[in-house]
XYZ file of C-alpha atoms in Angstrom:
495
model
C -29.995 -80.945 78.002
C -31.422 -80.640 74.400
C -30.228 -77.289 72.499
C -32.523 -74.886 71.200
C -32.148 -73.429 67.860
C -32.632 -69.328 66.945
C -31.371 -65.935 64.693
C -30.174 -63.635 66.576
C -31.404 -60.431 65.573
C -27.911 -58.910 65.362
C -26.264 -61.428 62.574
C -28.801 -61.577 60.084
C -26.308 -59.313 58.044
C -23.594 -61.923 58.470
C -25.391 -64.749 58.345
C -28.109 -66.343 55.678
C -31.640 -66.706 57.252
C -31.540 -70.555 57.163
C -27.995 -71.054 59.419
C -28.862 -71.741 63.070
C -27.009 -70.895 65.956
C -26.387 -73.249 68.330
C -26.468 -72.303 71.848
C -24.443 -74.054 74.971
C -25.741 -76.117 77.135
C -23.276 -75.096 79.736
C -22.978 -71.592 81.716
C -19.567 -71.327 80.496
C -20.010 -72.299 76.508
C -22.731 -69.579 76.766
C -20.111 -66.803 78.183
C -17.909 -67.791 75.838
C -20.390 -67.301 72.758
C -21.316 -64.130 74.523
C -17.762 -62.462 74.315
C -17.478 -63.163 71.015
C -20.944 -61.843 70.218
C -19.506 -58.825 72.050
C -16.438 -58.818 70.104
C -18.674 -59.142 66.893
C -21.096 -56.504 67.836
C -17.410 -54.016 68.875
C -16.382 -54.496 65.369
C -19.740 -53.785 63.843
C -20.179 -50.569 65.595
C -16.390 -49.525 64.784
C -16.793 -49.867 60.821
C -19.958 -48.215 61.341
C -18.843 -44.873 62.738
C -15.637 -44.906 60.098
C -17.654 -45.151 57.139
C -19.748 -42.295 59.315
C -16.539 -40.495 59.013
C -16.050 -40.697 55.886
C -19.402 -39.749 54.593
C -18.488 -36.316 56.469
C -15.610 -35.717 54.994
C -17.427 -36.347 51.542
C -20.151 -34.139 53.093
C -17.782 -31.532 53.526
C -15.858 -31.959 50.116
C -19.252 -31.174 48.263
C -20.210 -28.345 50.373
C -16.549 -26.761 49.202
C -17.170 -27.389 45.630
C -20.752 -25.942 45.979
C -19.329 -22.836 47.373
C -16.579 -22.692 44.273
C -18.920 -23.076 41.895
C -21.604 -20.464 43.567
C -18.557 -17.823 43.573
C -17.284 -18.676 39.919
C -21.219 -18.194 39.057
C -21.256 -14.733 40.828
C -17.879 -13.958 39.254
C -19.310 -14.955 36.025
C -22.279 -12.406 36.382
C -20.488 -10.178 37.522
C -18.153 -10.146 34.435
C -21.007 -10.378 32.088
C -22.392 -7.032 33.574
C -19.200 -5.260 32.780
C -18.931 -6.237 29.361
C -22.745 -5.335 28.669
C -21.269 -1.927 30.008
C -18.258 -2.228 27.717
C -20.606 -2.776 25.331
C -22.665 -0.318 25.779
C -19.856 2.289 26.192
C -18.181 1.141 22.933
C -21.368 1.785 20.900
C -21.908 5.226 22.388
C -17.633 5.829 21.276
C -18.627 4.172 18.134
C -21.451 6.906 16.971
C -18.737 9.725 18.327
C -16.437 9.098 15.818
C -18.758 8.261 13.048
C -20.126 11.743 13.616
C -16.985 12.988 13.724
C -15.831 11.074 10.787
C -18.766 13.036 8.971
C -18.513 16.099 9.784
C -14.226 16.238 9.137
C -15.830 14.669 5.553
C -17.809 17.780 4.974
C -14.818 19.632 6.241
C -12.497 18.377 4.138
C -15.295 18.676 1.376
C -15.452 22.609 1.937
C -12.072 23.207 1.964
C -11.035 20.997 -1.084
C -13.959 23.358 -2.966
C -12.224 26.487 -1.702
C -9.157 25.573 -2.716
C -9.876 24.415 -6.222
C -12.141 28.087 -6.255
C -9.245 29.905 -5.238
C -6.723 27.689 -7.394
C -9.213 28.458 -10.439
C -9.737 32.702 -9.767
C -5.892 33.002 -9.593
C -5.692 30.645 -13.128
C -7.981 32.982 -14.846
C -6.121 36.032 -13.206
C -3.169 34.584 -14.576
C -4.621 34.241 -18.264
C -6.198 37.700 -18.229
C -2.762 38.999 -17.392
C -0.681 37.540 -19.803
C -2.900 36.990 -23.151
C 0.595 36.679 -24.900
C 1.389 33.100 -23.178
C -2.173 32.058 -25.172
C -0.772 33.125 -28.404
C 1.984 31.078 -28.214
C -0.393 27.802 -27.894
C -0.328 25.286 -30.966
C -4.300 25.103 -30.807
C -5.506 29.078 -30.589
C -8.131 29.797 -29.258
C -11.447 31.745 -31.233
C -10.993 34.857 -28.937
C -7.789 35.749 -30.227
C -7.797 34.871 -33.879
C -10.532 37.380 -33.834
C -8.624 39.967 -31.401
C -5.661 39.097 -33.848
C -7.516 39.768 -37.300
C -9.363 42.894 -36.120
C -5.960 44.565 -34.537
C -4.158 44.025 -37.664
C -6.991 45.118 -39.670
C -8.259 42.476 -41.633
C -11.339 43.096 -43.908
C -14.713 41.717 -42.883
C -15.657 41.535 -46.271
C -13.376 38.969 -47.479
C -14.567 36.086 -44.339
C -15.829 34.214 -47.407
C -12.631 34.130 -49.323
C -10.746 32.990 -45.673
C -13.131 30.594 -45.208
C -12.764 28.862 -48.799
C -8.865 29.448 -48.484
C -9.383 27.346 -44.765
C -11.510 24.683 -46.601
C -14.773 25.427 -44.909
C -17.596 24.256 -46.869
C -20.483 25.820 -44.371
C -19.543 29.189 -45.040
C -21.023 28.854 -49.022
C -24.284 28.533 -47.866
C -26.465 31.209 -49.084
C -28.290 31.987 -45.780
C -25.073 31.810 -43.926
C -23.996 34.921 -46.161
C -27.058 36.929 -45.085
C -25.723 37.750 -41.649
C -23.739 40.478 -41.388
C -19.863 41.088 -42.210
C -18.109 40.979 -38.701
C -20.721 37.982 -37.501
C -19.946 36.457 -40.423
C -16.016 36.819 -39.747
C -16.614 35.139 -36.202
C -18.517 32.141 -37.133
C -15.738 31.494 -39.638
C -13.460 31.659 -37.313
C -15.437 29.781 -35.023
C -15.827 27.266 -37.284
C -12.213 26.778 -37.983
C -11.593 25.771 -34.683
C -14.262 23.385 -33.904
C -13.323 21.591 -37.455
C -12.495 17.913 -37.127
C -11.233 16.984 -40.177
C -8.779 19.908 -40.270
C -6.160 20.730 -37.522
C -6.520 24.675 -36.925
C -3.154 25.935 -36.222
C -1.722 29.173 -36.262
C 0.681 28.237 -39.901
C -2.814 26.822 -41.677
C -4.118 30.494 -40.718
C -0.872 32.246 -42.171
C -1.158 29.921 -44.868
C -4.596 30.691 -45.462
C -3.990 34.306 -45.264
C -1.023 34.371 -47.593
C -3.499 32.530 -49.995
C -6.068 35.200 -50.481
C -3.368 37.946 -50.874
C -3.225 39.216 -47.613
C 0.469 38.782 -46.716
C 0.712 41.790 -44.861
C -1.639 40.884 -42.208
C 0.215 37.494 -42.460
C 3.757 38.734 -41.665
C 2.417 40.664 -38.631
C 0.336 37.848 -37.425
C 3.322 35.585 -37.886
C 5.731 37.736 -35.695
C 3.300 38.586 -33.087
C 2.525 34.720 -32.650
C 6.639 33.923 -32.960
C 7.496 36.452 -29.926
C 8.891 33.502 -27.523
C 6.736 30.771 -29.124
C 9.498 27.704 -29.086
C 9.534 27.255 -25.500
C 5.977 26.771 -25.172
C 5.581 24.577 -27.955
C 8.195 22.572 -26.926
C 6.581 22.774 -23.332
C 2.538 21.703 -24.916
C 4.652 18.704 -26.802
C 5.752 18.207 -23.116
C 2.463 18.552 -21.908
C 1.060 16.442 -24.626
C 3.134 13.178 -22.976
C 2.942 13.786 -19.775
C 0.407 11.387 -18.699
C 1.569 8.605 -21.097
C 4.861 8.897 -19.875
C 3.950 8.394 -16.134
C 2.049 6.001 -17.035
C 3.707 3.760 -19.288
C 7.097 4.670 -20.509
C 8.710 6.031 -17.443
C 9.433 2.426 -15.783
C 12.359 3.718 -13.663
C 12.408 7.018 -12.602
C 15.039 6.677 -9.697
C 17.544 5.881 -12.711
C 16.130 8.708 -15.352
C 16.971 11.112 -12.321
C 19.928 10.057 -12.068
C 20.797 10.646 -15.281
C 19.312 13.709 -15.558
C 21.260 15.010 -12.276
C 24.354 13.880 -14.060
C 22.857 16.289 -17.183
C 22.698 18.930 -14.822
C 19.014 18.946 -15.623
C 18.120 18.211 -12.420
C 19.754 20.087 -9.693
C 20.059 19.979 -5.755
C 18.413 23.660 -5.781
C 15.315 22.365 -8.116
C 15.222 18.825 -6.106
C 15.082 21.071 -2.431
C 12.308 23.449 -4.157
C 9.768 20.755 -4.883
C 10.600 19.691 -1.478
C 9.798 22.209 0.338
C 6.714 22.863 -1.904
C 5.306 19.035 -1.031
C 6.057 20.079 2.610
C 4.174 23.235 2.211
C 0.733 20.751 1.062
C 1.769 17.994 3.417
C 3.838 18.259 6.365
C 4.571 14.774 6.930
C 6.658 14.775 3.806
C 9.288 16.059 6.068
C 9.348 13.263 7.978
C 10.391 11.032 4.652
C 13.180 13.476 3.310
C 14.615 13.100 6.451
C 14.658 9.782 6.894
C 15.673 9.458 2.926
C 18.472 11.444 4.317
C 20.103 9.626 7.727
C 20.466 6.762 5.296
C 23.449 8.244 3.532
C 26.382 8.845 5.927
C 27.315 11.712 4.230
C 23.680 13.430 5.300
C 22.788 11.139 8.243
C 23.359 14.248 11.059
C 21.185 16.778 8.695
C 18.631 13.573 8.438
C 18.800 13.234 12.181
C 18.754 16.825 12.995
C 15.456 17.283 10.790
C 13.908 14.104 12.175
C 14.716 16.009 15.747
C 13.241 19.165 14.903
C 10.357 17.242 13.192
C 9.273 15.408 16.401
C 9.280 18.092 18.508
C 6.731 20.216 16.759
C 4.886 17.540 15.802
C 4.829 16.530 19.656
C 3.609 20.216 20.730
C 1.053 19.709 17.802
C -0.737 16.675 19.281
C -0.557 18.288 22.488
C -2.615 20.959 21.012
C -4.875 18.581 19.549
C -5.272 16.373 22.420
C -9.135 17.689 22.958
C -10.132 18.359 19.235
C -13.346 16.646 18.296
C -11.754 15.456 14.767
C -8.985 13.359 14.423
C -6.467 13.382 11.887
C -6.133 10.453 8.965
C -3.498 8.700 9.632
C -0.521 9.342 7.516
C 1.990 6.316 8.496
C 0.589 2.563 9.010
C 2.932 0.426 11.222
C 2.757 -3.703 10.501
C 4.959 -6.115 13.231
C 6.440 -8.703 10.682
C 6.626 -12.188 12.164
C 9.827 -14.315 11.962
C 8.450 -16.772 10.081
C 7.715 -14.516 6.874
C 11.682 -13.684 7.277
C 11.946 -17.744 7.029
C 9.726 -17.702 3.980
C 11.152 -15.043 1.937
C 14.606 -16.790 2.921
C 13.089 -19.801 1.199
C 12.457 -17.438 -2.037
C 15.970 -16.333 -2.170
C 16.900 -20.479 -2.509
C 14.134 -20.323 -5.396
C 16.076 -17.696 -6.719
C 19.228 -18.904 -6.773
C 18.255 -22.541 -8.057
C 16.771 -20.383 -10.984
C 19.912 -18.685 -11.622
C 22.129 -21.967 -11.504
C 19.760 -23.729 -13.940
C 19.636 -20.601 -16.114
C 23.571 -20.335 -16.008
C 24.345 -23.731 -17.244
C 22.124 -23.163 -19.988
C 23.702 -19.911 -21.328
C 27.004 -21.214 -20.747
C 26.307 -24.438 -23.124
C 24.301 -22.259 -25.590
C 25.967 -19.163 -26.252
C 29.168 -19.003 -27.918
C 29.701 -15.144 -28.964
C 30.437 -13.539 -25.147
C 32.018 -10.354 -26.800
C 28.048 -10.042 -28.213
C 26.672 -10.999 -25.221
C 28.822 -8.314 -23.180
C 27.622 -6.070 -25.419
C 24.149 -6.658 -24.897
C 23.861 -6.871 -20.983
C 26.489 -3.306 -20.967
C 23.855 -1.786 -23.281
C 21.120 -3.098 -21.143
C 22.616 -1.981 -17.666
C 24.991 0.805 -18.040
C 26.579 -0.060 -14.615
C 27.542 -3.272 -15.410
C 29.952 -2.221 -17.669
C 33.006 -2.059 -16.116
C 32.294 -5.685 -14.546
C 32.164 -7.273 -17.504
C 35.203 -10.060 -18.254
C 35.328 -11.652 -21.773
C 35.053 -15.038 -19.637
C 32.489 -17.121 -19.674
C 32.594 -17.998 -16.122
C 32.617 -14.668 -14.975
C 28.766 -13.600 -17.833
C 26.485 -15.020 -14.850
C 27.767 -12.941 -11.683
C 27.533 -9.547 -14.203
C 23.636 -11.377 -14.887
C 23.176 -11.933 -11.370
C 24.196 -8.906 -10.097
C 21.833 -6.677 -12.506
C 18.344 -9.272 -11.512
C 17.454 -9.522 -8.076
C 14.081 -11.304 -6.519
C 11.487 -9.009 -7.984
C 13.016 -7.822 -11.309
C 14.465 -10.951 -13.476
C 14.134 -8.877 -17.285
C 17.911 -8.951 -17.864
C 18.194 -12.662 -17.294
C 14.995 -13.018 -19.689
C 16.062 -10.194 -22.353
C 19.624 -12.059 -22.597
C 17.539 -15.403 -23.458
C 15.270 -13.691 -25.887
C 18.041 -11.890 -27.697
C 20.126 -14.919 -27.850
C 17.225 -17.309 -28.612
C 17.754 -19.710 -25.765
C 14.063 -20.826 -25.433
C 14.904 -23.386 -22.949
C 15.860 -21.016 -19.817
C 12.095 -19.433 -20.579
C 10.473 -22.623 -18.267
C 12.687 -21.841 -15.387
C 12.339 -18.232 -15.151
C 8.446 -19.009 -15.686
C 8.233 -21.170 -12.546
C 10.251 -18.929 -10.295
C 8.477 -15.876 -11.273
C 5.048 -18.198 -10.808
C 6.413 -19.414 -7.026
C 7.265 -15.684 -6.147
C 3.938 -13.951 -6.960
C 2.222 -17.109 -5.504
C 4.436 -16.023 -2.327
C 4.238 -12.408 -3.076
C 0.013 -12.686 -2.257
C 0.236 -14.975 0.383
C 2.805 -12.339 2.204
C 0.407 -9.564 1.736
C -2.910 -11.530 2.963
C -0.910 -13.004 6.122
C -0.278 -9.183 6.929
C -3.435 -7.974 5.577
C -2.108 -4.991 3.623
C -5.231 -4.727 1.959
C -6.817 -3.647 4.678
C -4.140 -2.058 7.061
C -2.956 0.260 3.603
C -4.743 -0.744 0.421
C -7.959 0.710 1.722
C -6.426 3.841 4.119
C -5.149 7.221 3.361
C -1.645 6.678 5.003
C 1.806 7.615 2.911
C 4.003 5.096 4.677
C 4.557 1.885 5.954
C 6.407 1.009 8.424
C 7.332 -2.485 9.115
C 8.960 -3.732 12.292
C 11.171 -6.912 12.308
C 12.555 -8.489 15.852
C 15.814 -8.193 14.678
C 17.914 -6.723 12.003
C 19.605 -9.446 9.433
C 22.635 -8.834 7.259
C 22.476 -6.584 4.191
C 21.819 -8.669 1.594
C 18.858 -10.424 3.227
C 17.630 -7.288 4.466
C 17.818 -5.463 0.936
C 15.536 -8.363 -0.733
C 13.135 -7.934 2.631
C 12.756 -4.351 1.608
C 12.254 -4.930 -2.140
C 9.390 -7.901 -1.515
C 8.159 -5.034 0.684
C 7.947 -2.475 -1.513
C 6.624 -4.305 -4.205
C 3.953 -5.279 -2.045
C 2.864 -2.302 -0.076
C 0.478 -0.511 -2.816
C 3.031 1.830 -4.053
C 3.715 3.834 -0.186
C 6.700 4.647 1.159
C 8.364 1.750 3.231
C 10.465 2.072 6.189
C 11.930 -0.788 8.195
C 12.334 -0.548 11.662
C 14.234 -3.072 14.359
C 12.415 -3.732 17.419
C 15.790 -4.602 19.171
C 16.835 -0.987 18.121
């Protein structure tokens, strides 16, 4: 029986197009080739409903991420319409206190004016009360020469001969002379004063007086002038240096008080007085006595007992104020201090000492007179004194002990004095390193900002935990020197 050759329709996937399939001849070849066809077509439609499967379990996995990502959208909205309120609500608290900024400005504006008013009625009180104080004053004034001359009765007529005996020129001139006797007086007077090229004091005026025969008039003005006069010319000579010497010569006041308490110049009585008179214009001053206080162990329970008494009124006080439109300026600024600026200035302390120990053998190989040299740092630094050895071995420690990290002039005075140039380059590059380290410390905190550019007193700064005393004294120094001249407290966060 010839075979017959065709595709079946089902294997064209399995099969190319040009294979032929050959079918039995016999009944039984033929149900053979049709199990396996069945077999074939079993297998087929098995892979076919697992790769069904699994294109519903992808189906499914999409549909869950589509639902994620539609709820993180809707979350994401949702978000962004409570910050436009945040927004919205911050601008609106924003204007609040810039109008209330403004109008505690003009507040503040007011009552500065009144003050100074007030300040200047009671100064003028004061000077019509007491004319004698004015006499007293190296520079009088034209209001009471005149008072002066006319009490004691000088005459009138004889301005012309004062004003030749006082060296004014003016007072020749012929149309000058044509005004009358007592105006004639006061413009010579008047001119006295105002003179530039000579000083008008009180003794040129006796002086003068004596001059043209009037010695009477001179010994009265003398003793009326002399009634208590050295204490307030000693106080205008005061007066006279007071701003140069705050502003230039007094470099260390802590130790001129000290030495002036030791006078007895300076007493507890006048030191409590100004006290309480700084509390009277600020309050918060308080606050700083008694903290100045718990650090002694002799005062630390009056300190603490203040610093009590302190908080609780200032406690009601804010209580009070909890409504008030205006808010206070802020009198204290507090600044966390990271551990790694503890790490850096523990890196300027090694600067320091490698300075010192370069400096020391120096000084040791170049100077040769120690009883000189004692001499010198004991007149430099009274309190090093008594720990002065004539060793060499033991000059540095007495050096080291009177420099620390922010002040090295003793080190750099003894090298001057004693001509050891060489020392100069190493005191140079630590003092370069530390200011380098001394601006990067204040940027990283931003002190500029936080106190340079606010109204506050103090600073507080607030370290993780407290180190030992030597490390913490140069923290507080670098601190100090760094914190625009306010008050600086350091605080413990373990505390």
């Amino acid at each position: 029986m010839p075979c017959l050759s065709f595709r079946r329709k089902d294997d064209w996937t399995q099969y190319p197009l040009t294979k032929s399939l050959q079918i039995p001849a016999t009944e039984s070849e033929l149900k053979n080739e049709l199990q396996v066809s069945k077999k074939q077509l079993s297998a087929l439609r098995l892979e076919n409903e697992q790769s069904i499967t699994s294109f519903k379990v992808k189906r499914d996995e999409l549909q869950e991420e589509i639902f994620l990502l539609t709820t993180q959208s809707l979350k994401l909205q949702e978000n962004d319409k409570i910050q436009q309120e945040k927004s919205k609500q911050f601008e609106v608290l924003l204007k609040e206190l810039e109008d209330s900024k403004a109008a505690l400005e003009v507040s503040l504006a007011e009552s500065k004016k009144s003050a100074q008013t007030k300040v200047l009625a009671e100064h003028g009180e004061v000077l019509k009360a007491d004319k004698q104080i004015v006499f007293n004053k190296q520079v009088p004034h034209i209001e009471d020469v005149i008072d002066l001359l006319q009490r004691f009765s000088f005459p009138e007529t004889k301005f012309e001969e004062l004003g030749k005996a006082l060296d004014l020129k003016p007072l020749l001139d012929p149309l000058f002379l044509n005004l009358t006797n007592r105006r004639s007086l006061t413009d010579c007077v008047i001119q006295w004063i105002r003179n530039s090229k000579t000083k008008p004091l009180f003794a040129s005026l006796l002086h003068a007086l004596r001059s043209i025969k009037e010695n009477a008039i001179a010994d009265k003005l003398d003793q009326e002038i002399s009634v208590e006069r050295t204490p307030d010319l000693v106080l205008a000579a005061f007066d006279n240096h007071h701003d140069n010497v705050l502003s230039y010569s007094l470099s260390d006041p802590v130790a001129v008080a000290n030495i002036l308490y030791g006078e007895g110049i300076i007493t507890a009585e006048n030191l409590l007085s100004a006290i309480r008179k700084s509390i009277k214009i600020d309050y918060y001053v308080l606050e700083i006595f008694a903290d100045v206080l718990s650090r002694f162990p002799l005062n630390e329970p009056f300190g603490k007992a203040l610093l009590r008494d302190y908080g609780a009124i200032v406690k009601v006080e804010a209580k009070e104020d909890e409504y008030s439109p205006y808010q206070k300026l802020p009198t204290s600024v507090e600044i966390m201090v990271p551990r790694s600026i503890i790490t850096d200035i523990s890196s300027i302390r090694i600067a320091y000492g490698k300075m010192m120990y370069n400096v020391g053998k120096v000084l040791k190989n170049s100077i040769y007179d120690f009883e000189a040299l004692e001499d010198f740092i004991g007149s430099c630094n009274s309190d090093l004194k008594n720990d002065l050895i004539k060793a060499p071995s033991h000059i540095m420690p007495v050096i080291k002990k009177g420099c620390s990290l922010i002040d090295t002039s003793l080190v750099r005075a003894v090298a001057e004095e004693f001509e050891v140039s060489e020392v100069q380059i190493y005191i140079d590059e630590y003092n370069h390193v530390f200011e380098n380290f001394c601006q990067s410390l204040s940027v990283a905190l931003s002190l500029k900002e936080k106190v340079a550019d606010s109204n506050c007193q103090t600073v507080t700064y607030t370290l993780d935990r407290k180190p030992d005393e030597n490390i913490l004294k140069d923290i507080r120094d670098i601190l100090s020197k760094i914190s625009y001249d306010k008050f600086v407290i350091i605080e413990f966060f373990e505390q």
